[in-house]
GROMACS .gro file of C-alpha atoms in nm:
model
  404
    1UNK     CA    1   5.394   5.877   8.426
    2UNK     CA    2   5.397   5.499   8.412
    3UNK     CA    3   5.720   5.310   8.429
    4UNK     CA    4   5.836   4.986   8.279
    5UNK     CA    5   5.876   4.688   8.503
    6UNK     CA    6   6.216   4.533   8.540
    7UNK     CA    7   6.223   4.160   8.582
    8UNK     CA    8   6.427   4.076   8.887
    9UNK     CA    9   6.361   3.705   8.843
   10UNK     CA   10   6.491   3.673   8.487
   11UNK     CA   11   6.856   3.600   8.432
   12UNK     CA   12   7.109   3.544   8.156
   13UNK     CA   13   7.144   3.187   8.280
   14UNK     CA   14   6.775   3.117   8.220
   15UNK     CA   15   6.793   3.255   7.867
   16UNK     CA   16   7.110   3.055   7.797
   17UNK     CA   17   6.936   2.740   7.922
   18UNK     CA   18   6.635   2.797   7.692
   19UNK     CA   19   6.861   2.861   7.395
   20UNK     CA   20   7.081   2.565   7.480
   21UNK     CA   21   6.784   2.329   7.506
   22UNK     CA   22   6.684   2.430   7.153
   23UNK     CA   23   7.046   2.389   7.032
   24UNK     CA   24   7.042   2.738   6.886
   25UNK     CA   25   7.336   2.903   6.711
   26UNK     CA   26   7.528   3.181   6.882
   27UNK     CA   27   7.359   3.463   6.687
   28UNK     CA   28   7.017   3.356   6.815
   29UNK     CA   29   7.141   3.341   7.173
   30UNK     CA   30   7.290   3.689   7.138
   31UNK     CA   31   6.958   3.821   7.003
   32UNK     CA   32   6.780   3.677   7.306
   33UNK     CA   33   7.033   3.818   7.552
   34UNK     CA   34   7.016   4.162   7.390
   35UNK     CA   35   6.637   4.154   7.421
   36UNK     CA   36   6.662   4.053   7.787
   37UNK     CA   37   6.901   4.338   7.861
   38UNK     CA   38   6.675   4.586   7.679
   39UNK     CA   39   6.384   4.512   7.915
   40UNK     CA   40   6.526   4.769   8.154
   41UNK     CA   41   6.469   5.054   7.910
   42UNK     CA   42   6.172   4.952   7.693
   43UNK     CA   43   5.815   5.063   7.751
   44UNK     CA   44   5.490   4.878   7.699
   45UNK     CA   45   5.322   4.874   7.355
   46UNK     CA   46   5.120   5.181   7.266
   47UNK     CA   47   4.753   5.177   7.364
   48UNK     CA   48   4.470   5.421   7.300
   49UNK     CA   49   4.534   5.709   7.535
   50UNK     CA   50   4.333   6.013   7.635
   51UNK     CA   51   4.447   6.277   7.885
   52UNK     CA   52   4.503   6.103   8.214
   53UNK     CA   53   4.401   5.758   8.099
   54UNK     CA   54   4.537   5.455   7.913
   55UNK     CA   55   4.237   5.258   7.789
   56UNK     CA   56   4.427   4.933   7.844
   57UNK     CA   57   4.637   4.923   8.157
   58UNK     CA   58   4.930   4.698   8.071
   59UNK     CA   59   5.142   4.857   8.342
   60UNK     CA   60   4.902   4.726   8.604
   61UNK     CA   61   4.971   4.364   8.517
   62UNK     CA   62   5.219   4.170   8.727
   63UNK     CA   63   5.447   4.026   8.458
   64UNK     CA   64   5.700   3.951   8.730
   65UNK     CA   65   5.460   3.692   8.870
   66UNK     CA   66   5.326   3.564   8.537
   67UNK     CA   67   5.649   3.456   8.380
   68UNK     CA   68   5.793   3.118   8.464
   69UNK     CA   69   6.058   3.083   8.192
   70UNK     CA   70   6.195   2.734   8.260
   71UNK     CA   71   5.864   2.554   8.312
   72UNK     CA   72   5.690   2.609   7.979
   73UNK     CA   73   5.466   2.323   7.874
   74UNK     CA   74   5.228   2.274   7.584
   75UNK     CA   75   5.081   2.024   7.345
   76UNK     CA   76   5.147   2.124   6.989
   77UNK     CA   77   5.037   1.991   6.654
   78UNK     CA   78   5.199   2.142   6.349
   79UNK     CA   79   5.126   1.972   6.021
   80UNK     CA   80   5.122   2.058   5.654
   81UNK     CA   81   5.156   1.915   5.304
   82UNK     CA   82   5.474   1.731   5.208
   83UNK     CA   83   5.601   2.003   4.975
   84UNK     CA   84   5.595   2.267   5.250
   85UNK     CA   85   5.831   2.275   5.547
   86UNK     CA   86   5.634   2.310   5.871
   87UNK     CA   87   5.909   2.290   6.129
   88UNK     CA   88   5.985   2.338   6.494
   89UNK     CA   89   6.249   2.602   6.564
   90UNK     CA   90   6.514   2.340   6.627
   91UNK     CA   91   6.447   2.166   6.295
   92UNK     CA   92   6.420   2.498   6.110
   93UNK     CA   93   6.758   2.614   6.239
   94UNK     CA   94   6.912   2.280   6.143
   95UNK     CA   95   6.769   2.283   5.790
   96UNK     CA   96   6.734   2.653   5.702
   97UNK     CA   97   6.956   2.852   5.939
   98UNK     CA   98   7.050   3.124   5.689
   99UNK     CA   99   6.689   3.169   5.581
  100UNK     CA  100   6.575   3.197   5.942
  101UNK     CA  101   6.856   3.437   6.024
  102UNK     CA  102   6.760   3.658   5.729
  103UNK     CA  103   6.395   3.689   5.831
  104UNK     CA  104   6.381   3.643   6.211
  105UNK     CA  105   6.314   3.983   6.366
  106UNK     CA  106   6.319   4.155   6.027
  107UNK     CA  107   5.952   4.257   6.038
  108UNK     CA  108   5.892   4.292   6.413
  109UNK     CA  109   6.186   4.450   6.590
  110UNK     CA  110   6.267   4.222   6.887
  111UNK     CA  111   6.319   4.537   7.092
  112UNK     CA  112   6.017   4.726   6.963
  113UNK     CA  113   5.865   4.730   7.311
  114UNK     CA  114   5.882   4.553   7.645
  115UNK     CA  115   5.653   4.264   7.545
  116UNK     CA  116   5.822   4.189   7.212
  117UNK     CA  117   6.158   4.183   7.389
  118UNK     CA  118   6.020   3.956   7.662
  119UNK     CA  119   5.889   3.720   7.392
  120UNK     CA  120   6.216   3.720   7.202
  121UNK     CA  121   6.421   3.646   7.512
  122UNK     CA  122   6.198   3.364   7.639
  123UNK     CA  123   6.016   3.189   7.354
  124UNK     CA  124   6.041   2.812   7.384
  125UNK     CA  125   5.799   2.697   7.118
  126UNK     CA  126   5.684   2.794   6.773
  127UNK     CA  127   5.678   2.709   6.407
  128UNK     CA  128   5.870   2.803   6.096
  129UNK     CA  129   5.676   2.761   5.772
  130UNK     CA  130   5.877   2.773   5.452
  131UNK     CA  131   5.696   2.754   5.117
  132UNK     CA  132   5.934   2.702   4.824
  133UNK     CA  133   5.897   2.881   4.490
  134UNK     CA  134   5.591   2.783   4.289
  135UNK     CA  135   5.435   2.559   4.556
  136UNK     CA  136   5.062   2.593   4.631
  137UNK     CA  137   4.975   2.463   4.979
  138UNK     CA  138   4.665   2.446   5.192
  139UNK     CA  139   4.582   2.289   5.527
  140UNK     CA  140   4.882   2.401   5.727
  141UNK     CA  141   4.750   2.360   6.079
  142UNK     CA  142   4.911   2.463   6.407
  143UNK     CA  143   4.740   2.394   6.737
  144UNK     CA  144   4.895   2.508   7.063
  145UNK     CA  145   4.745   2.401   7.394
  146UNK     CA  146   4.900   2.577   7.692
  147UNK     CA  147   4.976   2.372   8.004
  148UNK     CA  148   5.199   2.607   8.200
  149UNK     CA  149   5.169   2.942   8.371
  150UNK     CA  150   5.344   3.121   8.086
  151UNK     CA  151   5.406   3.027   7.726
  152UNK     CA  152   5.595   3.217   7.458
  153UNK     CA  153   5.528   3.117   7.098
  154UNK     CA  154   5.697   3.244   6.779
  155UNK     CA  155   5.570   3.180   6.425
  156UNK     CA  156   5.773   3.270   6.117
  157UNK     CA  157   5.628   3.232   5.766
  158UNK     CA  158   5.844   3.264   5.455
  159UNK     CA  159   5.696   3.229   5.106
  160UNK     CA  160   5.909   3.225   4.795
  161UNK     CA  161   5.812   3.368   4.455
  162UNK     CA  162   5.475   3.262   4.307
  163UNK     CA  163   5.387   3.032   4.598
  164UNK     CA  164   5.075   3.024   4.812
  165UNK     CA  165   4.979   2.890   5.154
  166UNK     CA  166   4.679   2.880   5.387
  167UNK     CA  167   4.760   2.855   5.759
  168UNK     CA  168   4.527   2.808   6.054
  169UNK     CA  169   4.676   2.858   6.401
  170UNK     CA  170   4.477   2.802   6.722
  171UNK     CA  171   4.560   2.879   7.083
  172UNK     CA  172   4.374   2.723   7.375
  173UNK     CA  173   4.433   2.629   7.738
  174UNK     CA  174   4.485   2.270   7.844
  175UNK     CA  175   4.564   2.204   8.207
  176UNK     CA  176   4.361   2.421   8.441
  177UNK     CA  177   4.587   2.605   8.686
  178UNK     CA  178   4.496   2.794   9.001
  179UNK     CA  179   4.722   3.082   8.900
  180UNK     CA  180   4.657   3.329   8.623
  181UNK     CA  181   4.830   3.242   8.295
  182UNK     CA  182   5.012   3.442   8.029
  183UNK     CA  183   5.039   3.363   7.660
  184UNK     CA  184   5.257   3.557   7.418
  185UNK     CA  185   5.265   3.505   7.043
  186UNK     CA  186   5.475   3.672   6.775
  187UNK     CA  187   5.396   3.611   6.407
  188UNK     CA  188   5.610   3.737   6.120
  189UNK     CA  189   5.521   3.680   5.755
  190UNK     CA  190   5.764   3.756   5.474
  191UNK     CA  191   5.563   3.723   5.153
  192UNK     CA  192   5.782   3.688   4.846
  193UNK     CA  193   5.707   3.826   4.500
  194UNK     CA  194   5.368   3.725   4.364
  195UNK     CA  195   5.303   3.496   4.661
  196UNK     CA  196   4.980   3.457   4.855
  197UNK     CA  197   4.943   3.398   5.230
  198UNK     CA  198   4.618   3.337   5.411
  199UNK     CA  199   4.681   3.327   5.786
  200UNK     CA  200   4.398   3.259   6.029
  201UNK     CA  201   4.424   3.270   6.408
  202UNK     CA  202   4.166   3.163   6.664
  203UNK     CA  203   4.240   3.250   7.026
  204UNK     CA  204   4.025   3.066   7.282
  205UNK     CA  205   4.239   3.072   7.596
  206UNK     CA  206   4.108   3.034   7.951
  207UNK     CA  207   3.938   3.344   8.090
  208UNK     CA  208   4.189   3.361   8.375
  209UNK     CA  209   4.467   3.424   8.127
  210UNK     CA  210   4.631   3.726   7.967
  211UNK     CA  211   4.740   3.737   7.608
  212UNK     CA  212   4.974   3.952   7.403
  213UNK     CA  213   5.013   3.892   7.032
  214UNK     CA  214   5.184   4.084   6.753
  215UNK     CA  215   5.121   3.964   6.398
  216UNK     CA  216   5.285   4.152   6.117
  217UNK     CA  217   5.357   4.081   5.752
  218UNK     CA  218   5.551   4.247   5.472
  219UNK     CA  219   5.468   4.208   5.104
  220UNK     CA  220   5.693   4.199   4.802
  221UNK     CA  221   5.570   4.297   4.454
  222UNK     CA  222   5.228   4.151   4.364
  223UNK     CA  223   5.216   3.964   4.696
  224UNK     CA  224   4.907   3.925   4.913
  225UNK     CA  225   4.875   3.874   5.289
  226UNK     CA  226   4.528   3.811   5.426
  227UNK     CA  227   4.470   3.785   5.801
  228UNK     CA  228   4.175   3.641   5.991
  229UNK     CA  229   4.174   3.723   6.361
  230UNK     CA  230   3.928   3.558   6.601
  231UNK     CA  231   3.936   3.641   6.972
  232UNK     CA  232   3.708   3.468   7.219
  233UNK     CA  233   3.904   3.382   7.536
  234UNK     CA  234   4.124   3.547   7.803
  235UNK     CA  235   4.066   3.806   8.071
  236UNK     CA  236   4.270   4.061   7.878
  237UNK     CA  237   4.397   4.046   7.522
  238UNK     CA  238   4.628   4.302   7.365
  239UNK     CA  239   4.679   4.223   6.999
  240UNK     CA  240   4.819   4.393   6.690
  241UNK     CA  241   4.761   4.269   6.336
  242UNK     CA  242   4.923   4.467   6.057
  243UNK     CA  243   5.068   4.459   5.709
  244UNK     CA  244   5.344   4.664   5.548
  245UNK     CA  245   5.261   4.686   5.178
  246UNK     CA  246   5.617   4.732   5.057
  247UNK     CA  247   5.586   4.591   4.706
  248UNK     CA  248   5.407   4.747   4.409
  249UNK     CA  249   5.057   4.609   4.343
  250UNK     CA  250   5.051   4.416   4.669
  251UNK     CA  251   4.735   4.363   4.874
  252UNK     CA  252   4.610   4.283   5.220
  253UNK     CA  253   4.285   4.207   5.396
  254UNK     CA  254   4.248   4.197   5.774
  255UNK     CA  255   3.927   4.040   5.900
  256UNK     CA  256   3.857   4.038   6.274
  257UNK     CA  257   3.583   3.904   6.501
  258UNK     CA  258   3.561   3.906   6.881
  259UNK     CA  259   3.301   3.829   7.147
  260UNK     CA  260   3.358   3.939   7.507
  261UNK     CA  261   3.148   3.867   7.814
  262UNK     CA  262   3.188   3.878   8.194
  263UNK     CA  263   3.479   4.116   8.259
  264UNK     CA  264   3.684   4.038   7.949
  265UNK     CA  265   3.889   4.315   7.789
  266UNK     CA  266   3.999   4.318   7.425
  267UNK     CA  267   4.247   4.574   7.293
  268UNK     CA  268   4.261   4.539   6.915
  269UNK     CA  269   4.518   4.722   6.707
  270UNK     CA  270   4.488   4.692   6.329
  271UNK     CA  271   4.722   4.872   6.091
  272UNK     CA  272   4.825   4.890   5.728
  273UNK     CA  273   5.112   5.086   5.583
  274UNK     CA  274   5.093   5.166   5.211
  275UNK     CA  275   5.452   5.220   5.098
  276UNK     CA  276   5.444   5.123   4.729
  277UNK     CA  277   5.234   5.198   4.421
  278UNK     CA  278   4.896   5.040   4.333
  279UNK     CA  279   4.843   4.879   4.674
  280UNK     CA  280   4.508   4.777   4.820
  281UNK     CA  281   4.389   4.718   5.176
  282UNK     CA  282   4.057   4.617   5.330
  283UNK     CA  283   4.018   4.610   5.710
  284UNK     CA  284   3.694   4.463   5.848
  285UNK     CA  285   3.624   4.401   6.218
  286UNK     CA  286   3.305   4.314   6.404
  287UNK     CA  287   3.266   4.238   6.773
  288UNK     CA  288   3.019   4.199   7.058
  289UNK     CA  289   3.051   4.291   7.425
  290UNK     CA  290   2.820   4.163   7.699
  291UNK     CA  291   2.799   4.188   8.080
  292UNK     CA  292   3.085   4.422   8.185
  293UNK     CA  293   3.317   4.335   7.898
  294UNK     CA  294   3.511   4.610   7.722
  295UNK     CA  295   3.663   4.647   7.376
  296UNK     CA  296   3.910   4.905   7.255
  297UNK     CA  297   3.977   4.923   6.882
  298UNK     CA  298   4.235   5.130   6.698
  299UNK     CA  299   4.266   5.103   6.320
  300UNK     CA  300   4.520   5.293   6.114
  301UNK     CA  301   4.556   5.324   5.737
  302UNK     CA  302   4.884   5.502   5.668
  303UNK     CA  303   4.948   5.607   5.307
  304UNK     CA  304   5.308   5.708   5.234
  305UNK     CA  305   5.429   5.981   4.998
  306UNK     CA  306   5.530   5.732   4.728
  307UNK     CA  307   5.215   5.521   4.751
  308UNK     CA  308   5.055   5.628   4.424
  309UNK     CA  309   4.720   5.481   4.325
  310UNK     CA  310   4.628   5.353   4.672
  311UNK     CA  311   4.297   5.195   4.764
  312UNK     CA  312   4.233   5.155   5.137
  313UNK     CA  313   3.912   5.080   5.329
  314UNK     CA  314   3.832   5.024   5.695
  315UNK     CA  315   3.510   4.929   5.877
  316UNK     CA  316   3.463   4.846   6.245
  317UNK     CA  317   3.134   4.774   6.419
  318UNK     CA  318   3.073   4.679   6.781
  319UNK     CA  319   2.745   4.563   6.931
  320UNK     CA  320   2.689   4.603   7.305
  321UNK     CA  321   2.443   4.362   7.467
  322UNK     CA  322   2.432   4.521   7.812
  323UNK     CA  323   2.430   4.872   7.953
  324UNK     CA  324   2.739   4.790   8.158
  325UNK     CA  325   2.956   4.675   7.869
  326UNK     CA  326   3.176   4.930   7.692
  327UNK     CA  327   3.330   4.976   7.349
  328UNK     CA  328   3.561   5.242   7.212
  329UNK     CA  329   3.685   5.275   6.856
  330UNK     CA  330   3.942   5.501   6.697
  331UNK     CA  331   3.976   5.458   6.319
  332UNK     CA  332   4.248   5.676   6.168
  333UNK     CA  333   4.338   5.765   5.813
  334UNK     CA  334   4.677   5.921   5.743
  335UNK     CA  335   4.725   6.021   5.379
  336UNK     CA  336   5.045   6.164   5.236
  337UNK     CA  337   4.968   6.100   4.868
  338UNK     CA  338   4.671   6.263   4.690
  339UNK     CA  339   4.631   5.973   4.446
  340UNK     CA  340   4.439   5.776   4.707
  341UNK     CA  341   4.090   5.633   4.734
  342UNK     CA  342   4.011   5.559   5.097
  343UNK     CA  343   3.740   5.542   5.358
  344UNK     CA  344   3.712   5.453   5.723
  345UNK     CA  345   3.424   5.414   5.966
  346UNK     CA  346   3.338   5.277   6.307
  347UNK     CA  347   3.009   5.230   6.490
  348UNK     CA  348   2.916   5.130   6.842
  349UNK     CA  349   2.559   5.055   6.936
  350UNK     CA  350   2.305   4.822   7.095
  351UNK     CA  351   2.054   4.581   6.948
  352UNK     CA  352   1.787   4.762   6.751
  353UNK     CA  353   1.473   4.765   6.968
  354UNK     CA  354   1.248   4.767   6.662
  355UNK     CA  355   1.409   4.449   6.528
  356UNK     CA  356   1.371   4.288   6.871
  357UNK     CA  357   1.004   4.395   6.895
  358UNK     CA  358   0.933   4.268   6.544
  359UNK     CA  359   1.067   3.922   6.630
  360UNK     CA  360   0.910   3.888   6.976
  361UNK     CA  361   0.573   4.004   6.843
  362UNK     CA  362   0.582   3.701   6.613
  363UNK     CA  363   0.632   3.453   6.891
  364UNK     CA  364   1.010   3.439   6.914
  365UNK     CA  365   1.128   3.446   7.275
  366UNK     CA  366   1.335   3.754   7.374
  367UNK     CA  367   1.646   3.541   7.437
  368UNK     CA  368   1.621   3.357   7.105
  369UNK     CA  369   1.551   3.682   6.923
  370UNK     CA  370   1.859   3.841   7.075
  371UNK     CA  371   2.075   3.543   6.982
  372UNK     CA  372   1.948   3.543   6.626
  373UNK     CA  373   2.023   3.914   6.591
  374UNK     CA  374   2.375   3.866   6.728
  375UNK     CA  375   2.442   3.578   6.490
  376UNK     CA  376   2.310   3.793   6.207
  377UNK     CA  377   2.538   4.078   6.318
  378UNK     CA  378   2.842   3.858   6.267
  379UNK     CA  379   2.737   3.737   5.922
  380UNK     CA  380   2.905   4.017   5.719
  381UNK     CA  381   3.242   3.950   5.878
  382UNK     CA  382   3.206   3.570   5.873
  383UNK     CA  383   3.133   3.590   5.502
  384UNK     CA  384   3.478   3.746   5.463
  385UNK     CA  385   3.648   3.448   5.634
  386UNK     CA  386   3.787   3.250   5.342
  387UNK     CA  387   3.892   2.947   5.549
  388UNK     CA  388   3.589   2.720   5.595
  389UNK     CA  389   3.724   2.542   5.904
  390UNK     CA  390   3.800   2.867   6.083
  391UNK     CA  391   3.462   3.016   5.993
  392UNK     CA  392   3.283   2.708   6.127
  393UNK     CA  393   3.488   2.711   6.448
  394UNK     CA  394   3.409   3.078   6.501
  395UNK     CA  395   3.039   3.022   6.441
  396UNK     CA  396   3.040   2.738   6.694
  397UNK     CA  397   3.217   2.944   6.962
  398UNK     CA  398   2.981   3.238   6.907
  399UNK     CA  399   2.678   3.011   6.935
  400UNK     CA  400   2.816   2.846   7.253
  401UNK     CA  401   2.872   3.186   7.412
  402UNK     CA  402   2.520   3.295   7.334
  403UNK     CA  403   2.375   2.979   7.483
  404UNK     CA  404   2.568   3.007   7.812
   0.00000   0.00000   0.00000
């Protein structure tokens, strides 16, 4: 049985210094210290497991060496319209402390697992986005460029009644380091009644880095949370994107795209919990693996006993470009209410040889034919990306990967 690591090089003094530098109130410091103490007992996040094997080996990673808590460095841009507050944590605590206290850690338990607790104890950067009642906002942009061995980022989104917001958050690596790097990101979205949140994330970190992200939202009545999840970089990514549909007639869509090559490993965890009446979910993921890359996908639609009139759909497709690449998918449907319309599917396969033969027989080179088929494979999921800028960035990164 695997065991959780205990950080010998993390101390209360380090956490107090981080909190003090951000001029945090006492309750925030106590939350951090509690998370630090809990590291001794918490396990890693769940991964797909079969007898004798975890398909993503988080226990094999040397978090003791990755984490350098007092030397975090990044370049960050965080901008938005004037009628929306897009704030650093220090500014958010100064202007909206009670609001932050109400929602921080309310959707993702800081002590849910070892990595959420590590993030809570050590985060030094992040953004709080507050959208007041009735405000419609687009073009909230957050760009984080990592310049240190480890970086812990925390994003909190709060939308009031009948508001809407579109957010695009990107993660990339700046300064090249000889050592491996670790990025951790927590995202919580509290969507108020009849509000709409479109949150897009594009991860393009260096391929010598490791990444853990947990993105989770909770809807009030008639609220909508739509996620777009793009993963291109890192050596290993473990990510969860999920929505708790807690309000009647609330909705969510989770759209994901990934492209792995060399020895990259993507562990994608997508979930929706239907807990109210008349809720709707649509989960769509497409990805490609090449060389010796591996993907592991787990999707869960969980319909509660009180979730009358539920509609829930899930589709996942992975295309393997080499015989050495691997892909595993585990879509799950858990239904506890008979008034449900739902479906789920997953496919893993290689490029259709007949399509390839058709194109090469008409003068298209094998390499160009393959690239065109891969780009065509991504079209159904890219068509679901409602943010033009994110869709164009994803298309560019996919094209660059195919050309290299």
